[in-house]
């Protein structure tokens, strides 16, 4: 399991109102690249559609709302 986290305040300061959507766009591009690489290596890969939310944030001890989990990726 690969979990991607981000410091939203930093992105929001730099890019104003589009900071969070820009972060999600970058996570989507990363997930697509990981999926293509895993497929090329013959591995099973999945980007879960359901966000576990606070469970991952608490397990990683993220300082919410400064740091949040923005995406997950599973390689098997």
Short mmCIF file of N, CA and C in Angstrom, two decimals:
data_model
loop_
_atom_site.label_atom_id
_atom_site.label_comp_id
_atom_site.label_asym_id
_atom_site.label_seq_id
_atom_site.Cartn_x
_atom_site.Cartn_y
_atom_site.Cartn_z
N UNK A 1 0.85 -1.17 0.00
CA UNK A 1 0.00 0.00 0.00
C UNK A 1 0.89 1.24 0.00
N UNK A 2 0.62 2.12 -0.91
CA UNK A 2 1.32 3.40 -0.99
C UNK A 2 0.31 4.49 -0.68
N UNK A 3 0.59 5.30 0.33
CA UNK A 3 -0.29 6.41 0.69
C UNK A 3 0.41 7.72 0.37
N UNK A 4 -0.28 8.60 -0.33
CA UNK A 4 0.27 9.90 -0.70
C UNK A 4 -0.35 10.95 0.22
N UNK A 5 0.49 11.76 0.85
CA UNK A 5 0.02 12.83 1.70
C UNK A 5 0.50 14.17 1.14
N UNK A 6 -0.16 15.23 1.58
CA UNK A 6 0.22 16.56 1.09
C UNK A 6 0.05 17.59 2.19
N UNK A 7 0.82 18.64 2.10
CA UNK A 7 0.66 19.80 2.98
C UNK A 7 -0.14 20.84 2.20
N UNK A 8 -1.43 20.84 2.45
CA UNK A 8 -2.36 21.66 1.67
C UNK A 8 -2.12 23.15 1.87
N UNK A 9 -1.77 23.57 3.07
CA UNK A 9 -1.57 24.99 3.33
C UNK A 9 -0.47 25.55 2.43
N UNK A 10 0.56 24.77 2.21
CA UNK A 10 1.67 25.21 1.37
C UNK A 10 1.23 25.38 -0.09
N UNK A 11 0.44 24.41 -0.59
CA UNK A 11 -0.05 24.50 -1.96
C UNK A 11 -1.07 25.62 -2.10
N UNK A 12 -1.90 25.83 -1.08
CA UNK A 12 -2.91 26.89 -1.14
C UNK A 12 -2.26 28.27 -1.12
N UNK A 13 -1.17 28.40 -0.37
CA UNK A 13 -0.49 29.69 -0.34
C UNK A 13 0.10 30.03 -1.71
N UNK A 14 0.66 29.03 -2.36
CA UNK A 14 1.31 29.26 -3.65
C UNK A 14 0.31 29.43 -4.79
N UNK A 15 -0.76 28.63 -4.79
CA UNK A 15 -1.68 28.62 -5.92
C UNK A 15 -3.08 29.10 -5.58
N UNK A 16 -3.25 29.76 -4.45
CA UNK A 16 -4.52 30.33 -4.00
C UNK A 16 -5.62 29.27 -3.92
N UNK A 17 -6.75 29.48 -4.59
CA UNK A 17 -7.90 28.61 -4.45
C UNK A 17 -7.80 27.27 -5.15
N UNK A 18 -6.85 27.10 -6.06
CA UNK A 18 -6.77 25.84 -6.80
C UNK A 18 -5.75 24.86 -6.23
N UNK A 19 -5.25 25.15 -5.04
CA UNK A 19 -4.21 24.31 -4.45
C UNK A 19 -4.63 22.87 -4.24
N UNK A 20 -5.84 22.65 -3.69
CA UNK A 20 -6.29 21.29 -3.42
C UNK A 20 -6.58 20.54 -4.71
N UNK A 21 -7.24 21.19 -5.66
CA UNK A 21 -7.55 20.51 -6.93
C UNK A 21 -6.27 20.22 -7.71
N UNK A 22 -5.29 21.09 -7.63
CA UNK A 22 -4.00 20.84 -8.28
C UNK A 22 -3.30 19.65 -7.63
N UNK A 23 -3.39 19.55 -6.32
CA UNK A 23 -2.80 18.41 -5.60
C UNK A 23 -3.46 17.12 -6.04
N UNK A 24 -4.79 17.11 -6.14
CA UNK A 24 -5.50 15.90 -6.57
C UNK A 24 -5.17 15.53 -8.02
N UNK A 25 -4.96 16.52 -8.87
CA UNK A 25 -4.57 16.24 -10.26
C UNK A 25 -3.19 15.58 -10.31
N UNK A 26 -2.27 16.05 -9.48
CA UNK A 26 -0.94 15.44 -9.43
C UNK A 26 -1.00 14.02 -8.88
N UNK A 27 -1.84 13.79 -7.89
CA UNK A 27 -1.99 12.44 -7.34
C UNK A 27 -2.57 11.51 -8.39
N UNK A 28 -3.54 11.98 -9.18
CA UNK A 28 -4.11 11.17 -10.25
C UNK A 28 -3.06 10.79 -11.29
N UNK A 29 -2.20 11.74 -11.63
CA UNK A 29 -1.12 11.45 -12.58
C UNK A 29 -0.14 10.43 -12.01
N UNK A 30 0.16 10.55 -10.72
CA UNK A 30 1.05 9.58 -10.07
C UNK A 30 0.42 8.20 -10.04
N UNK A 31 -0.88 8.12 -9.71
CA UNK A 31 -1.56 6.83 -9.68
C UNK A 31 -1.59 6.18 -11.07
N UNK A 32 -1.80 6.98 -12.10
CA UNK A 32 -1.81 6.44 -13.45
C UNK A 32 -0.43 5.90 -13.83
N UNK A 33 0.62 6.62 -13.50
CA UNK A 33 1.98 6.18 -13.80
C UNK A 33 2.31 4.90 -13.04
N UNK A 34 1.94 4.84 -11.75
CA UNK A 34 2.18 3.63 -10.98
C UNK A 34 1.41 2.45 -11.56
N UNK A 35 0.20 2.68 -12.02
CA UNK A 35 -0.60 1.61 -12.63
C UNK A 35 0.04 1.09 -13.91
N UNK A 36 0.52 1.99 -14.76
CA UNK A 36 1.17 1.59 -16.00
C UNK A 36 2.45 0.81 -15.74
N UNK A 37 3.24 1.25 -14.76
CA UNK A 37 4.50 0.57 -14.44
C UNK A 37 4.21 -0.81 -13.85
N UNK A 38 3.24 -0.90 -12.94
CA UNK A 38 2.89 -2.19 -12.36
C UNK A 38 2.37 -3.15 -13.41
N UNK A 39 1.58 -2.65 -14.34
CA UNK A 39 1.06 -3.48 -15.43
C UNK A 39 2.20 -3.98 -16.32
N UNK A 40 3.15 -3.12 -16.61
CA UNK A 40 4.29 -3.51 -17.43
C UNK A 40 5.15 -4.56 -16.74
N UNK A 41 5.17 -4.55 -15.40
CA UNK A 41 5.94 -5.52 -14.64
C UNK A 41 5.15 -6.79 -14.35
N UNK A 42 3.89 -6.82 -14.77
CA UNK A 42 3.07 -8.00 -14.54
C UNK A 42 2.51 -8.10 -13.13
N UNK A 43 2.42 -6.98 -12.43
CA UNK A 43 1.90 -6.95 -11.07
C UNK A 43 0.45 -6.49 -11.07
N UNK A 44 -0.30 -6.94 -10.10
CA UNK A 44 -1.67 -6.44 -9.92
C UNK A 44 -1.61 -5.10 -9.21
N UNK A 45 -2.39 -4.13 -9.67
CA UNK A 45 -2.38 -2.81 -9.07
C UNK A 45 -3.78 -2.23 -9.06
N UNK A 46 -4.05 -1.39 -8.06
CA UNK A 46 -5.38 -0.81 -7.93
C UNK A 46 -5.29 0.50 -7.17
N UNK A 47 -6.03 1.50 -7.63
CA UNK A 47 -6.21 2.74 -6.90
C UNK A 47 -7.59 2.67 -6.26
N UNK A 48 -7.68 2.48 -4.95
CA UNK A 48 -8.98 2.29 -4.31
C UNK A 48 -9.90 3.49 -4.52
N UNK A 49 -11.16 3.20 -4.80
CA UNK A 49 -12.14 4.27 -5.03
C UNK A 49 -12.67 4.84 -3.72
N UNK A 50 -12.52 4.10 -2.63
CA UNK A 50 -13.04 4.53 -1.34
C UNK A 50 -11.87 5.05 -0.51
N UNK A 51 -12.03 6.27 0.01
CA UNK A 51 -11.01 6.88 0.85
C UNK A 51 -11.25 6.48 2.30
N UNK A 52 -10.27 5.82 2.94
CA UNK A 52 -10.48 5.42 4.33
C UNK A 52 -10.49 6.60 5.30
N UNK A 53 -10.12 7.78 4.83
CA UNK A 53 -10.24 9.00 5.63
C UNK A 53 -9.38 9.04 6.86
N UNK A 54 -10.02 9.22 8.01
CA UNK A 54 -9.29 9.42 9.26
C UNK A 54 -8.48 8.22 9.70
N UNK A 55 -8.82 7.04 9.22
CA UNK A 55 -8.08 5.84 9.64
C UNK A 55 -6.62 5.94 9.23
N UNK A 56 -6.38 6.31 7.96
CA UNK A 56 -5.01 6.44 7.47
C UNK A 56 -4.32 7.64 8.12
N UNK A 57 -5.03 8.75 8.24
CA UNK A 57 -4.44 9.94 8.86
C UNK A 57 -4.01 9.67 10.30
N UNK A 58 -4.82 8.94 11.06
CA UNK A 58 -4.47 8.60 12.44
C UNK A 58 -3.32 7.60 12.49
N UNK A 59 -3.32 6.62 11.59
CA UNK A 59 -2.25 5.62 11.58
C UNK A 59 -0.90 6.25 11.25
N UNK A 60 -0.90 7.23 10.34
CA UNK A 60 0.35 7.90 9.95
C UNK A 60 0.68 9.08 10.84
N UNK A 61 -0.21 9.38 11.79
CA UNK A 61 -0.05 10.51 12.72
C UNK A 61 0.15 11.82 11.98
N UNK A 62 -0.72 12.06 10.99
CA UNK A 62 -0.65 13.30 10.23
C UNK A 62 -1.23 14.45 11.04
N UNK A 63 -0.64 15.62 10.89
CA UNK A 63 -1.07 16.81 11.60
C UNK A 63 -2.20 17.47 10.81
N UNK A 64 -3.42 16.99 11.00
CA UNK A 64 -4.57 17.53 10.27
C UNK A 64 -4.96 18.87 10.87
N UNK A 65 -5.33 19.86 10.14
CA UNK A 65 -5.58 19.91 8.71
C UNK A 65 -4.37 20.32 7.88
N UNK A 66 -3.21 20.49 8.51
CA UNK A 66 -2.02 20.90 7.76
C UNK A 66 -1.57 19.82 6.78
N UNK A 67 -1.62 18.56 7.21
CA UNK A 67 -1.24 17.44 6.35
C UNK A 67 -2.43 16.49 6.25
N UNK A 68 -2.75 16.11 5.03
CA UNK A 68 -3.87 15.18 4.81
C UNK A 68 -3.46 14.11 3.81
N UNK A 69 -4.10 12.95 3.94
CA UNK A 69 -3.91 11.90 2.95
C UNK A 69 -4.75 12.23 1.72
N UNK A 70 -4.14 12.23 0.55
CA UNK A 70 -4.86 12.60 -0.67
C UNK A 70 -5.00 11.47 -1.67
N UNK A 71 -4.37 10.34 -1.43
CA UNK A 71 -4.52 9.23 -2.36
C UNK A 71 -3.82 7.98 -1.86
N UNK A 72 -4.37 6.84 -2.30
CA UNK A 72 -3.77 5.55 -1.96
C UNK A 72 -3.59 4.74 -3.24
N UNK A 73 -2.66 3.79 -3.15
CA UNK A 73 -2.41 2.91 -4.29
C UNK A 73 -1.97 1.57 -3.74
N UNK A 74 -2.53 0.49 -4.28
CA UNK A 74 -2.22 -0.85 -3.79
C UNK A 74 -1.54 -1.64 -4.90
N UNK A 75 -0.39 -2.24 -4.59
CA UNK A 75 0.34 -3.07 -5.54
C UNK A 75 0.44 -4.47 -4.94
N UNK A 76 0.13 -5.48 -5.76
CA UNK A 76 0.18 -6.85 -5.24
C UNK A 76 0.93 -7.78 -6.16
#
